[in-house]
């Protein structure tokens, strides 16, 4: 897809798009201040207008009840329902939780708009735990008392470098039978009996090669324990200045452990400790000699072995390693090799406990994501699923029933290939059973015993319906909720319009959505703006009912409608290089993030313009995005200036050498080489032709803010005009929980009105 045919396609796109710019866009009335204010307030206006829209269902530990969030008058509440009788009650006292959380956090909390969307009960159901206000919390159910939970583990920056400035835990790790305890003392392991008598200890641990307390894992029969010895990686710190702190006049300096591509990562060496023999054995690392990460260490239930996942540096090899506890020998149960990347973001494996043991895992070795199984020797037994569709989520591997439950997309050729459906297949292969088939996207939550499941199905034009079903045959037990959007529709909501066009190869369907103004007039022409995110770790065009930000990216989606209401057509597209299609579709991103699917996107826009007379691309297209979408926004203006003319870039990773190690080495590989510079928009800043607004949060902890300032520096050196907005205290994408988000959105709206519509914007400084 990247050779001569692609070059010809790009040349054709350039010729066609240049011709289109000869067209003249009819003049439109500029949005006034009131119109812009109304668009900025759209989410707050629409959010209260749904009823019975269910979110975040979950089961109690015993499987006898489930609980969920439901939209109600004034906001939302959490409800609990018994499985057997269907009796429904509030999951907890919302007023009490709000009061307890408000007192503990010194923050105003509303009982009908609690600052969390999901929770779980404690083991004895005396409390609930959740994440809110940038922290983990536990709130008692018997009284209005909440407390912040501290992590017991030392943080690991982007999962690969431990923060050694945080002291390791000194708490003992008890064996399952309670007879022994393991601790780390002066970087060494010590194992003591219940009377505190030392049974064994190591003496080779030191600051530069220490035993890690957080990795200690006892064998189920307490005969042995597993842990890792760590050779620390690079302690790179990003330094930021908080220029306008709220609690003092002078600035503050903030440092964050932040490994970048090419930095040395922690090297973990698994170590097996046997109590009876009093041996401490590092596992021979021939099968895992060049680790990016070693994780998911787990004992077999019979204590005969343990397994772990090994990801090789460069992300082109992944292994599931099994270590026999008796022989201390390592075997590769699975080896995944790829000439591009093994996708750690979609990886799955589960060790089997019975029979031949072995493992079930997810692989793209035949070009699609499917399930496979091996025995304990690593011999491939069977490919369990196959076809031109992909397994998306493995919900359960039930060895007792001999079944695997999973969702998959693309199974029904006549449906949107991203819609997830529920399936079951035998653990031995065969008897693939589809349990859902509606032309909709399905979210499924299995009960702990796998005998029931809650399914929520929806589309962008179909509000959520939630049902309780029987797992054996998919039979309906009862309908749990059916969202009512009558008031939302009366307020002006109209669902977006899916649109499909062929991609760069002339064969592959590219899917997207078109959002129109509420007062859309098919007799008018509208300039087009694309909301872009092309990160290879996922797909991003919404497939379920989406207006209010109940799922990742939702706040950005409601922004699409608000922007459209100012006289634009706003679209979102999943081009090649994004995930959840075939391996070939995904591989387009390999070592070429600057591609961003633009050859597919431009053809999609042209097909839409051919299909709809109101879809005007003759004056150039606008584009905006955050994070990787910010990088793509700038790339659009640099490398496709005849098509994309106006861009607003938020918090971009403009040079992938400056960004976090985890995301960038996954797609650009290791070692750091010319492919990183080739994807850098900083290196090519001199190519800017269109109008660009750069927005960044001063305290971005996801992408080093220096990446933005290096782009700014390159643009200045190239004598380019652009606009820049730095938000003091703003986080990544200018802050979801802090920062003046409304102001930032208004600046984006103004920028597109001025440069894409050619209209003057209100004088916001003039007192009204």
PDB file of C-alpha atoms in Angstrom, residues 692-696 708-709 712 722-726 747:
ATOM      1  CA  UNK A 692      -2.467  27.022  12.379  1.00  0.00           C
ATOM      2  CA  UNK A 693      -3.496  27.495  15.993  1.00  0.00           C
ATOM      3  CA  UNK A 694      -1.386  25.553  18.521  1.00  0.00           C
ATOM      4  CA  UNK A 695      -2.901  24.974  21.971  1.00  0.00           C
ATOM      5  CA  UNK A 696      -1.069  23.323  24.836  1.00  0.00           C
ATOM      6  CA  UNK A 708       5.124  21.956  21.480  1.00  0.00           C
ATOM      7  CA  UNK A 709       7.754  24.597  22.135  1.00  0.00           C
ATOM      8  CA  UNK A 712       7.026  26.753  17.885  1.00  0.00           C
ATOM      9  CA  UNK A 722       0.795  30.915  13.458  1.00  0.00           C
ATOM     10  CA  UNK A 723      -1.241  31.373  16.628  1.00  0.00           C
ATOM     11  CA  UNK A 724      -0.255  29.967  20.019  1.00  0.00           C
ATOM     12  CA  UNK A 725      -2.276  29.506  23.211  1.00  0.00           C
ATOM     13  CA  UNK A 726      -0.545  28.129  26.328  1.00  0.00           C
ATOM     14  CA  UNK A 747     -10.794  30.052  20.741  1.00  0.00           C
TER      15      UNK A 747
END
